Amino acid sequence: MDIRAIFMGLAFAFMWSSAFTSARIIVADAPPLYSLSLRFFISGVIGVAIARALGQNWNLTRGQWRAVLIFGVCQNALYLGLNFVAMQWIEASLSAIIASTMPLMVAFAGWTLFGDRLRPMTALGLVAGVVGVAIIMGARMSGGVDLTGVALCFIGAAALTVATLSVRQASAGGNLMMIVGLQMFVGSFVLLLVAPFFETLTFTPSLRLAMAFSYTVLVPGLLATFVWFALVARIGAVKAATFHFLNPFFGVAVAAVLLGEALGWLDIVGVSIITIGILMVQLSKQSPPPISK
């Protein structure tokens, strides 16, 4: 993994993790599914406009169209939709922590479905990451937490696993920004169909809501998604997914600063173990030095 990929992964992890805090602010004053549908529609319009300005076109490969549909449904409608709904009842930091379990799901699916090889240190690193997540979650759950919200987040993480693996189909053929914009439209359409069955279209307007919504549209919505596609195309789904282990650190930190959510010593221990797990995974990807003769 080169330096550029590492910086891309760090930037993606921070942007992605910050979305949990902005989402928590949004759902306090607006219906989650309607809000998310509107966010995706605006992001889609901006994304396609940028793609056209860059000279990109609609001529995607069959694999890319498949990725647009799968990513739009699984990542946008299911993963983010379930997380937005869940954050009506659980903290933003806990949602970020649960999302970080996704790399193990990706690694397991990659191994069982695609024949990916996992080196021993890779497997140990992934396990270490999950242990760290378990420590943080155990501390949070002992203090009382809504189990329905937790379940929705885990289901969302499973859906995100499917979306992540589908990006393999989008790594060739170019037109990345066009793919980003089109999959936003897919998510918007699906959520708009579902929202009337679960929500009433009412909201409380405020500057706080407007700022959180604008940030969510532009940064986690467009920029982070583009970086994610580019990162997976550069280093592969399993390696890229390890950056999700940074979600607890960034997610807890941003939520603590902006929302005043608690940060205990077990959170620090858990994040430290997760960081060790990331290091193990990344070291396992290094090519061994040639043997001198």
PDB file of C-alpha atoms in Angstrom:
ATOM      1  CA  MET A   1       0.000   0.000   0.000  1.00  0.00           C
ATOM      2  CA  ASP A   2       1.486   3.352  -1.049  1.00  0.00           C
ATOM      3  CA  ILE A   3       1.456   6.675   0.806  1.00  0.00           C
ATOM      4  CA  ARG A   4      -1.287   8.095  -1.400  1.00  0.00           C
ATOM      5  CA  ALA A   5      -3.587   5.170  -0.620  1.00  0.00           C
ATOM      6  CA  ILE A   6      -2.939   5.604   3.110  1.00  0.00           C
ATOM      7  CA  PHE A   7      -3.847   9.299   2.991  1.00  0.00           C
ATOM      8  CA  MET A   8      -6.943   8.490   0.928  1.00  0.00           C
ATOM      9  CA  GLY A   9      -7.967   5.891   3.492  1.00  0.00           C
ATOM     10  CA  LEU A  10      -7.440   8.247   6.436  1.00  0.00           C
ATOM     11  CA  ALA A  11      -9.399  11.024   4.724  1.00  0.00           C
ATOM     12  CA  PHE A  12     -12.201   8.646   3.850  1.00  0.00           C
ATOM     13  CA  ALA A  13     -12.379   7.268   7.393  1.00  0.00           C
ATOM     14  CA  PHE A  14     -12.614  10.750   8.920  1.00  0.00           C
ATOM     15  CA  MET A  15     -15.246  11.977   6.474  1.00  0.00           C
ATOM     16  CA  TRP A  16     -17.247   8.770   6.805  1.00  0.00           C
ATOM     17  CA  SER A  17     -17.101   8.797  10.598  1.00  0.00           C
ATOM     18  CA  SER A  18     -18.113  12.455  10.850  1.00  0.00           C
ATOM     19  CA  ALA A  19     -21.331  11.608   9.025  1.00  0.00           C
ATOM     20  CA  PHE A  20     -22.634   9.833  12.136  1.00  0.00           C
ATOM     21  CA  THR A  21     -22.530  13.078  14.108  1.00  0.00           C
ATOM     22  CA  SER A  22     -24.161  15.157  11.373  1.00  0.00           C
ATOM     23  CA  ALA A  23     -26.814  12.461  10.948  1.00  0.00           C
ATOM     24  CA  ARG A  24     -27.544  12.521  14.671  1.00  0.00           C
ATOM     25  CA  ILE A  25     -28.145  16.277  14.425  1.00  0.00           C
ATOM     26  CA  ILE A  26     -30.420  15.856  11.391  1.00  0.00           C
ATOM     27  CA  VAL A  27     -32.680  13.156  12.845  1.00  0.00           C
ATOM     28  CA  ALA A  28     -33.270  15.262  15.958  1.00  0.00           C
ATOM     29  CA  ASP A  29     -35.224  17.788  13.868  1.00  0.00           C
ATOM     30  CA  ALA A  30     -36.297  15.961  10.694  1.00  0.00           C
ATOM     31  CA  PRO A  31     -37.622  12.531   9.579  1.00  0.00           C
ATOM     32  CA  PRO A  32     -34.602  10.313   8.812  1.00  0.00           C
ATOM     33  CA  LEU A  33     -35.727   8.567   5.618  1.00  0.00           C
ATOM     34  CA  TYR A  34     -37.154  11.655   3.929  1.00  0.00           C
ATOM     35  CA  SER A  35     -34.041  13.615   4.920  1.00  0.00           C
ATOM     36  CA  LEU A  36     -31.733  10.948   3.531  1.00  0.00           C
ATOM     37  CA  SER A  37     -33.728  10.688   0.299  1.00  0.00           C
ATOM     38  CA  LEU A  38     -33.422  14.450  -0.231  1.00  0.00           C
ATOM     39  CA  ARG A  39     -29.712  14.319   0.591  1.00  0.00           C
ATOM     40  CA  PHE A  40     -29.115  11.619  -2.009  1.00  0.00           C
ATOM     41  CA  PHE A  41     -31.107  13.480  -4.657  1.00  0.00           C
ATOM     42  CA  ILE A  42     -29.111  16.692  -4.173  1.00  0.00           C
ATOM     43  CA  SER A  43     -25.814  14.771  -4.046  1.00  0.00           C
ATOM     44  CA  GLY A  44     -26.811  12.916  -7.206  1.00  0.00           C
ATOM     45  CA  VAL A  45     -27.556  16.125  -9.111  1.00  0.00           C
ATOM     46  CA  ILE A  46     -24.235  17.661  -8.053  1.00  0.00           C
ATOM     47  CA  GLY A  47     -22.294  14.460  -8.723  1.00  0.00           C
ATOM     48  CA  VAL A  48     -23.677  13.974 -12.247  1.00  0.00           C
ATOM     49  CA  ALA A  49     -23.147  17.657 -13.055  1.00  0.00           C
ATOM     50  CA  ILE A  50     -19.496  17.427 -11.965  1.00  0.00           C
ATOM     51  CA  ALA A  51     -19.069  14.203 -13.937  1.00  0.00           C
ATOM     52  CA  ARG A  52     -20.408  15.831 -17.109  1.00  0.00           C
ATOM     53  CA  ALA A  53     -18.161  18.859 -16.567  1.00  0.00           C
ATOM     54  CA  LEU A  54     -15.202  16.465 -16.347  1.00  0.00           C
ATOM     55  CA  GLY A  55     -16.218  14.916 -19.651  1.00  0.00           C
ATOM     56  CA  GLN A  56     -17.553  11.683 -18.167  1.00  0.00           C
ATOM     57  CA  ASN A  57     -20.480   9.933 -19.858  1.00  0.00           C
ATOM     58  CA  TRP A  58     -23.300   7.478 -19.255  1.00  0.00           C
ATOM     59  CA  ASN A  59     -21.549   4.651 -21.107  1.00  0.00           C
ATOM     60  CA  LEU A  60     -20.844   2.446 -18.110  1.00  0.00           C
ATOM     61  CA  THR A  61     -19.888  -1.190 -18.363  1.00  0.00           C
ATOM     62  CA  ARG A  62     -22.380  -3.852 -17.371  1.00  0.00           C
ATOM     63  CA  GLY A  63     -20.406  -4.447 -14.185  1.00  0.00           C
ATOM     64  CA  GLN A  64     -20.467  -0.742 -13.383  1.00  0.00           C
ATOM     65  CA  TRP A  65     -24.241  -0.506 -13.828  1.00  0.00           C
ATOM     66  CA  ARG A  66     -24.601  -3.523 -11.561  1.00  0.00           C
ATOM     67  CA  ALA A  67     -22.401  -1.810  -8.991  1.00  0.00           C
ATOM     68  CA  VAL A  68     -24.483   1.386  -9.251  1.00  0.00           C
ATOM     69  CA  LEU A  69     -27.653  -0.538  -8.426  1.00  0.00           C
ATOM     70  CA  ILE A  70     -26.166  -2.712  -5.670  1.00  0.00           C
ATOM     71  CA  PHE A  71     -24.249   0.137  -4.067  1.00  0.00           C
ATOM     72  CA  GLY A  72     -27.249   2.453  -4.300  1.00  0.00           C
ATOM     73  CA  VAL A  73     -29.564  -0.038  -2.634  1.00  0.00           C
ATOM     74  CA  CYS A  74     -27.222  -1.672  -0.110  1.00  0.00           C
ATOM     75  CA  GLN A  75     -24.973   1.230   0.906  1.00  0.00           C
ATOM     76  CA  ASN A  76     -27.350   4.156   0.532  1.00  0.00           C
ATOM     77  CA  ALA A  77     -30.854   2.849   1.110  1.00  0.00           C
ATOM     78  CA  LEU A  78     -30.132  -0.015   3.529  1.00  0.00           C
ATOM     79  CA  TYR A  79     -26.911   0.831   5.371  1.00  0.00           C
ATOM     80  CA  LEU A  80     -27.393   4.586   5.709  1.00  0.00           C
ATOM     81  CA  GLY A  81     -31.173   4.345   5.910  1.00  0.00           C
ATOM     82  CA  LEU A  82     -31.024   1.900   8.823  1.00  0.00           C
ATOM     83  CA  ASN A  83     -28.320   3.959  10.555  1.00  0.00           C
ATOM     84  CA  PHE A  84     -30.329   7.177  10.229  1.00  0.00           C
ATOM     85  CA  VAL A  85     -33.374   5.460  11.719  1.00  0.00           C
ATOM     86  CA  ALA A  86     -31.304   3.862  14.499  1.00  0.00           C
ATOM     87  CA  MET A  87     -29.764   7.181  15.524  1.00  0.00           C
ATOM     88  CA  GLN A  88     -33.137   8.308  16.755  1.00  0.00           C
ATOM     89  CA  TRP A  89     -32.431   5.996  19.707  1.00  0.00           C
ATOM     90  CA  ILE A  90     -28.659   5.399  19.980  1.00  0.00           C
ATOM     91  CA  GLU A  91     -25.601   7.660  20.052  1.00  0.00           C
ATOM     92  CA  ALA A  92     -23.642   8.646  16.959  1.00  0.00           C
ATOM     93  CA  SER A  93     -20.438   7.191  18.407  1.00  0.00           C
ATOM     94  CA  LEU A  94     -22.036   3.766  18.903  1.00  0.00           C
ATOM     95  CA  SER A  95     -23.267   3.757  15.303  1.00  0.00           C
ATOM     96  CA  ALA A  96     -19.720   4.479  14.119  1.00  0.00           C
ATOM     97  CA  ILE A  97     -18.348   1.667  16.275  1.00  0.00           C
ATOM     98  CA  ILE A  98     -20.799  -0.872  14.872  1.00  0.00           C
ATOM     99  CA  ALA A  99     -19.957   0.211  11.321  1.00  0.00           C
ATOM    100  CA  SER A 100     -16.320  -0.696  11.996  1.00  0.00           C
ATOM    101  CA  THR A 101     -17.229  -4.397  12.237  1.00  0.00           C
ATOM    102  CA  MET A 102     -17.746  -4.381   8.476  1.00  0.00           C
ATOM    103  CA  PRO A 103     -14.119  -5.217   7.502  1.00  0.00           C
ATOM    104  CA  LEU A 104     -14.347  -8.653   9.112  1.00  0.00           C
ATOM    105  CA  MET A 105     -17.552  -9.273   7.169  1.00  0.00           C
ATOM    106  CA  VAL A 106     -15.817  -8.164   3.961  1.00  0.00           C
ATOM    107  CA  ALA A 107     -12.787 -10.350   4.629  1.00  0.00           C
ATOM    108  CA  PHE A 108     -14.947 -13.382   5.411  1.00  0.00           C
ATOM    109  CA  ALA A 109     -17.109 -12.868   2.319  1.00  0.00           C
ATOM    110  CA  GLY A 110     -14.049 -12.258   0.152  1.00  0.00           C
ATOM    111  CA  TRP A 111     -12.494 -15.494   1.404  1.00  0.00           C
ATOM    112  CA  THR A 112     -15.618 -17.659   1.086  1.00  0.00           C
ATOM    113  CA  LEU A 113     -17.123 -16.186  -2.090  1.00  0.00           C
ATOM    114  CA  PHE A 114     -14.167 -14.871  -4.098  1.00  0.00           C
ATOM    115  CA  GLY A 115     -11.308 -17.070  -2.921  1.00  0.00           C
ATOM    116  CA  ASP A 116      -9.315 -14.199  -1.422  1.00  0.00           C
ATOM    117  CA  ARG A 117      -6.289 -15.333   0.571  1.00  0.00           C
ATOM    118  CA  LEU A 118      -5.978 -14.090   4.145  1.00  0.00           C
ATOM    119  CA  ARG A 119      -2.506 -14.221   5.650  1.00  0.00           C
ATOM    120  CA  PRO A 120      -2.330 -15.199   9.340  1.00  0.00           C
ATOM    121  CA  MET A 121      -1.367 -11.687  10.434  1.00  0.00           C
ATOM    122  CA  THR A 122      -4.264 -10.275   8.418  1.00  0.00           C
ATOM    123  CA  ALA A 123      -6.692 -12.566  10.195  1.00  0.00           C
ATOM    124  CA  LEU A 124      -5.206 -11.710  13.609  1.00  0.00           C
ATOM    125  CA  GLY A 125      -5.386  -8.017  12.829  1.00  0.00           C
ATOM    126  CA  LEU A 126      -9.031  -8.262  11.857  1.00  0.00           C
ATOM    127  CA  VAL A 127      -9.785 -10.219  15.020  1.00  0.00           C
ATOM    128  CA  ALA A 128      -7.969  -7.594  17.104  1.00  0.00           C
ATOM    129  CA  GLY A 129     -10.120  -4.920  15.527  1.00  0.00           C
ATOM    130  CA  VAL A 130     -13.296  -6.781  16.398  1.00  0.00           C
ATOM    131  CA  VAL A 131     -12.069  -7.304  19.984  1.00  0.00           C
ATOM    132  CA  GLY A 132     -11.524  -3.569  20.307  1.00  0.00           C
ATOM    133  CA  VAL A 133     -14.991  -2.882  18.982  1.00  0.00           C
ATOM    134  CA  ALA A 134     -16.430  -5.444  21.433  1.00  0.00           C
ATOM    135  CA  ILE A 135     -14.764  -3.700  24.390  1.00  0.00           C
ATOM    136  CA  ILE A 136     -16.230  -0.347  23.421  1.00  0.00           C
ATOM    137  CA  MET A 137     -19.658  -1.782  22.738  1.00  0.00           C
ATOM    138  CA  GLY A 138     -19.640  -3.746  25.989  1.00  0.00           C
ATOM    139  CA  ALA A 139     -19.013  -0.572  27.955  1.00  0.00           C
ATOM    140  CA  ARG A 140     -21.776   1.257  26.123  1.00  0.00           C
ATOM    141  CA  MET A 141     -24.314  -1.543  26.446  1.00  0.00           C
ATOM    142  CA  SER A 142     -23.679  -1.969  30.173  1.00  0.00           C
ATOM    143  CA  GLY A 143     -24.867   1.606  30.562  1.00  0.00           C
ATOM    144  CA  GLY A 144     -28.120   0.822  28.810  1.00  0.00           C
ATOM    145  CA  VAL A 145     -28.697   1.067  25.078  1.00  0.00           C
ATOM    146  CA  ASP A 146     -31.617   0.540  22.702  1.00  0.00           C
ATOM    147  CA  LEU A 147     -31.168  -2.958  21.251  1.00  0.00           C
ATOM    148  CA  THR A 148     -33.431  -2.236  18.284  1.00  0.00           C
ATOM    149  CA  GLY A 149     -31.125   0.561  17.213  1.00  0.00           C
ATOM    150  CA  VAL A 150     -28.087  -1.692  17.653  1.00  0.00           C
ATOM    151  CA  ALA A 151     -29.708  -4.444  15.560  1.00  0.00           C
ATOM    152  CA  LEU A 152     -30.537  -2.007  12.761  1.00  0.00           C
ATOM    153  CA  CYS A 153     -26.910  -0.835  12.666  1.00  0.00           C
ATOM    154  CA  PHE A 154     -25.577  -4.397  12.417  1.00  0.00           C
ATOM    155  CA  ILE A 155     -28.006  -5.212   9.608  1.00  0.00           C
ATOM    156  CA  GLY A 156     -26.821  -2.055   7.897  1.00  0.00           C
ATOM    157  CA  ALA A 157     -23.181  -3.140   8.291  1.00  0.00           C
ATOM    158  CA  ALA A 158     -24.019  -6.433   6.570  1.00  0.00           C
ATOM    159  CA  ALA A 159     -25.622  -4.523   3.707  1.00  0.00           C
ATOM    160  CA  LEU A 160     -22.528  -2.325   3.464  1.00  0.00           C
ATOM    161  CA  THR A 161     -20.440  -5.486   3.111  1.00  0.00           C
ATOM    162  CA  VAL A 162     -22.385  -6.426  -0.014  1.00  0.00           C
ATOM    163  CA  ALA A 163     -21.984  -2.884  -1.348  1.00  0.00           C
ATOM    164  CA  THR A 164     -18.224  -2.906  -0.700  1.00  0.00           C
ATOM    165  CA  LEU A 165     -17.685  -6.158  -2.545  1.00  0.00           C
ATOM    166  CA  SER A 166     -19.798  -4.922  -5.455  1.00  0.00           C
ATOM    167  CA  VAL A 167     -17.315  -2.084  -6.048  1.00  0.00           C
ATOM    168  CA  ARG A 168     -15.007  -4.689  -7.580  1.00  0.00           C
ATOM    169  CA  GLN A 169     -17.324  -4.405 -10.566  1.00  0.00           C
ATOM    170  CA  ALA A 170     -16.764  -0.634 -10.808  1.00  0.00           C
ATOM    171  CA  SER A 171     -12.974  -0.513 -10.665  1.00  0.00           C
ATOM    172  CA  ALA A 172     -12.530  -0.643 -14.450  1.00  0.00           C
ATOM    173  CA  GLY A 173     -13.923   1.618 -17.146  1.00  0.00           C
ATOM    174  CA  GLY A 174     -13.491   5.061 -15.580  1.00  0.00           C
ATOM    175  CA  ASN A 175     -16.432   7.441 -15.041  1.00  0.00           C
ATOM    176  CA  LEU A 176     -16.073   7.232 -11.242  1.00  0.00           C
ATOM    177  CA  MET A 177     -17.867  10.503 -10.488  1.00  0.00           C
ATOM    178  CA  MET A 178     -20.732   9.515 -12.783  1.00  0.00           C
ATOM    179  CA  ILE A 179     -21.047   6.238 -10.876  1.00  0.00           C
ATOM    180  CA  VAL A 180     -21.075   8.159  -7.585  1.00  0.00           C
ATOM    181  CA  GLY A 181     -23.859  10.443  -8.802  1.00  0.00           C
ATOM    182  CA  LEU A 182     -26.006   7.697 -10.282  1.00  0.00           C
ATOM    183  CA  GLN A 183     -25.890   5.479  -7.195  1.00  0.00           C
ATOM    184  CA  MET A 184     -27.086   8.489  -5.165  1.00  0.00           C
ATOM    185  CA  PHE A 185     -30.212   8.630  -7.344  1.00  0.00           C
ATOM    186  CA  VAL A 186     -30.834   4.925  -6.729  1.00  0.00           C
ATOM    187  CA  GLY A 187     -30.716   5.407  -2.966  1.00  0.00           C
ATOM    188  CA  SER A 188     -32.947   8.491  -3.143  1.00  0.00           C
ATOM    189  CA  PHE A 189     -35.601   6.691  -5.181  1.00  0.00           C
ATOM    190  CA  VAL A 190     -35.709   3.609  -2.951  1.00  0.00           C
ATOM    191  CA  LEU A 191     -35.973   5.646   0.260  1.00  0.00           C
ATOM    192  CA  LEU A 192     -38.658   7.911  -1.222  1.00  0.00           C
ATOM    193  CA  LEU A 193     -40.758   4.814  -1.922  1.00  0.00           C
ATOM    194  CA  VAL A 194     -40.302   3.477   1.611  1.00  0.00           C
ATOM    195  CA  ALA A 195     -40.493   6.670   3.703  1.00  0.00           C
ATOM    196  CA  PRO A 196     -44.299   7.287   3.482  1.00  0.00           C
ATOM    197  CA  PHE A 197     -44.953   3.934   5.159  1.00  0.00           C
ATOM    198  CA  PHE A 198     -42.886   4.799   8.259  1.00  0.00           C
ATOM    199  CA  GLU A 199     -42.698   8.593   8.606  1.00  0.00           C
ATOM    200  CA  THR A 200     -44.618  11.843   8.517  1.00  0.00           C
ATOM    201  CA  LEU A 201     -43.052  14.642   6.492  1.00  0.00           C
ATOM    202  CA  THR A 202     -42.590  17.230   9.254  1.00  0.00           C
ATOM    203  CA  PHE A 203     -39.425  18.971  10.459  1.00  0.00           C
ATOM    204  CA  THR A 204     -38.213  21.807  12.690  1.00  0.00           C
ATOM    205  CA  PRO A 205     -36.175  24.317  10.640  1.00  0.00           C
ATOM    206  CA  SER A 206     -32.979  25.674  12.219  1.00  0.00           C
ATOM    207  CA  LEU A 207     -29.482  26.844  11.271  1.00  0.00           C
ATOM    208  CA  ARG A 208     -28.058  23.766  13.023  1.00  0.00           C
ATOM    209  CA  LEU A 209     -30.172  21.481  10.843  1.00  0.00           C
ATOM    210  CA  ALA A 210     -29.262  23.364   7.644  1.00  0.00           C
ATOM    211  CA  MET A 211     -25.531  23.219   8.383  1.00  0.00           C
ATOM    212  CA  ALA A 212     -25.598  19.516   9.287  1.00  0.00           C
ATOM    213  CA  PHE A 213     -27.623  18.677   6.182  1.00  0.00           C
ATOM    214  CA  SER A 214     -25.351  20.691   3.853  1.00  0.00           C
ATOM    215  CA  TYR A 215     -22.229  19.081   5.321  1.00  0.00           C
ATOM    216  CA  THR A 216     -23.727  15.604   4.970  1.00  0.00           C
ATOM    217  CA  VAL A 217     -24.596  16.207   1.317  1.00  0.00           C
ATOM    218  CA  LEU A 218     -21.204  17.539   0.274  1.00  0.00           C
ATOM    219  CA  VAL A 219     -18.596  15.802   2.435  1.00  0.00           C
ATOM    220  CA  PRO A 220     -19.709  12.292   3.498  1.00  0.00           C
ATOM    221  CA  GLY A 221     -22.185  12.142   0.619  1.00  0.00           C
ATOM    222  CA  LEU A 222     -20.142  13.132  -2.415  1.00  0.00           C
ATOM    223  CA  LEU A 223     -16.493  13.531  -1.502  1.00  0.00           C
ATOM    224  CA  ALA A 224     -16.171  10.478   0.771  1.00  0.00           C
ATOM    225  CA  THR A 225     -18.011   8.228  -1.693  1.00  0.00           C
ATOM    226  CA  PHE A 226     -15.751   9.319  -4.553  1.00  0.00           C
ATOM    227  CA  VAL A 227     -12.639   8.708  -2.440  1.00  0.00           C
ATOM    228  CA  TRP A 228     -14.000   5.288  -1.453  1.00  0.00           C
ATOM    229  CA  PHE A 229     -14.526   4.178  -5.060  1.00  0.00           C
ATOM    230  CA  ALA A 230     -11.052   5.419  -5.983  1.00  0.00           C
ATOM    231  CA  LEU A 231      -9.467   3.721  -2.958  1.00  0.00           C
ATOM    232  CA  VAL A 232     -11.079   0.341  -3.657  1.00  0.00           C
ATOM    233  CA  ALA A 233     -10.035   0.590  -7.294  1.00  0.00           C
ATOM    234  CA  ARG A 234      -6.468   1.317  -6.132  1.00  0.00           C
ATOM    235  CA  ILE A 235      -5.920  -1.298  -3.403  1.00  0.00           C
ATOM    236  CA  GLY A 236      -8.927  -3.657  -3.407  1.00  0.00           C
ATOM    237  CA  ALA A 237     -12.022  -4.099  -1.228  1.00  0.00           C
ATOM    238  CA  VAL A 238     -10.480  -6.048   1.681  1.00  0.00           C
ATOM    239  CA  LYS A 239      -7.505  -3.714   2.152  1.00  0.00           C
ATOM    240  CA  ALA A 240      -9.680  -0.615   1.799  1.00  0.00           C
ATOM    241  CA  ALA A 241     -12.196  -1.983   4.287  1.00  0.00           C
ATOM    242  CA  THR A 242      -9.551  -2.077   7.031  1.00  0.00           C
ATOM    243  CA  PHE A 243      -9.771   1.708   7.220  1.00  0.00           C
ATOM    244  CA  HIS A 244     -13.254   1.276   8.664  1.00  0.00           C
ATOM    245  CA  PHE A 245     -11.501   0.203  11.873  1.00  0.00           C
ATOM    246  CA  LEU A 246     -10.686   3.895  12.293  1.00  0.00           C
ATOM    247  CA  ASN A 247     -14.389   4.695  12.517  1.00  0.00           C
ATOM    248  CA  PRO A 248     -14.545   4.187  16.305  1.00  0.00           C
ATOM    249  CA  PHE A 249     -11.703   6.647  16.927  1.00  0.00           C
ATOM    250  CA  PHE A 250     -12.954   9.341  14.561  1.00  0.00           C
ATOM    251  CA  GLY A 251     -16.618   8.659  15.267  1.00  0.00           C
ATOM    252  CA  VAL A 252     -16.243   8.820  19.049  1.00  0.00           C
ATOM    253  CA  ALA A 253     -13.940  11.854  18.864  1.00  0.00           C
ATOM    254  CA  VAL A 254     -16.196  13.919  16.593  1.00  0.00           C
ATOM    255  CA  ALA A 255     -19.311  13.003  18.582  1.00  0.00           C
ATOM    256  CA  ALA A 256     -17.563  13.907  21.844  1.00  0.00           C
ATOM    257  CA  VAL A 257     -16.471  17.305  20.530  1.00  0.00           C
ATOM    258  CA  LEU A 258     -19.660  18.344  18.736  1.00  0.00           C
ATOM    259  CA  LEU A 259     -22.371  16.497  20.652  1.00  0.00           C
ATOM    260  CA  GLY A 260     -20.797  16.110  24.072  1.00  0.00           C
ATOM    261  CA  GLU A 261     -21.125  12.311  24.005  1.00  0.00           C
ATOM    262  CA  ALA A 262     -19.215  10.539  26.770  1.00  0.00           C
ATOM    263  CA  LEU A 263     -15.668   9.210  26.201  1.00  0.00           C
ATOM    264  CA  GLY A 264     -14.592   6.692  28.838  1.00  0.00           C
ATOM    265  CA  TRP A 265     -11.359   4.808  29.494  1.00  0.00           C
ATOM    266  CA  LEU A 266     -12.759   1.633  27.921  1.00  0.00           C
ATOM    267  CA  ASP A 267     -13.366   3.615  24.748  1.00  0.00           C
ATOM    268  CA  ILE A 268      -9.664   4.557  24.733  1.00  0.00           C
ATOM    269  CA  VAL A 269      -8.596   0.944  25.358  1.00  0.00           C
ATOM    270  CA  GLY A 270     -10.851  -0.321  22.593  1.00  0.00           C
ATOM    271  CA  VAL A 271      -9.622   2.243  20.083  1.00  0.00           C
ATOM    272  CA  SER A 272      -5.993   1.376  20.950  1.00  0.00           C
ATOM    273  CA  ILE A 273      -6.606  -2.321  20.250  1.00  0.00           C
ATOM    274  CA  ILE A 274      -8.310  -1.434  16.992  1.00  0.00           C
ATOM    275  CA  THR A 275      -5.302   0.659  15.961  1.00  0.00           C
ATOM    276  CA  ILE A 276      -3.000  -2.313  16.627  1.00  0.00           C
ATOM    277  CA  GLY A 277      -5.294  -4.421  14.480  1.00  0.00           C
ATOM    278  CA  ILE A 278      -4.984  -1.948  11.610  1.00  0.00           C
ATOM    279  CA  LEU A 279      -1.186  -2.007  11.871  1.00  0.00           C
ATOM    280  CA  MET A 280      -1.145  -5.810  11.766  1.00  0.00           C
ATOM    281  CA  VAL A 281      -3.376  -5.908   8.729  1.00  0.00           C
ATOM    282  CA  GLN A 282      -1.333  -3.310   6.864  1.00  0.00           C
ATOM    283  CA  LEU A 283       2.012  -4.961   7.721  1.00  0.00           C
ATOM    284  CA  SER A 284       0.681  -8.292   6.493  1.00  0.00           C
ATOM    285  CA  LYS A 285       0.088  -6.725   3.077  1.00  0.00           C
ATOM    286  CA  GLN A 286       3.739  -5.753   2.624  1.00  0.00           C
ATOM    287  CA  SER A 287       5.660  -7.882   0.158  1.00  0.00           C
ATOM    288  CA  PRO A 288       8.476  -9.829   1.826  1.00  0.00           C
ATOM    289  CA  PRO A 289      11.969  -8.620   0.935  1.00  0.00           C
ATOM    290  CA  PRO A 290      13.867 -10.665  -1.653  1.00  0.00           C
ATOM    291  CA  ILE A 291      16.228 -13.293  -0.267  1.00  0.00           C
ATOM    292  CA  SER A 292      19.872 -12.595  -1.051  1.00  0.00           C
ATOM    293  CA  LYS A 293      21.825 -15.378  -2.688  1.00  0.00           C
TER     294      LYS A 293
END
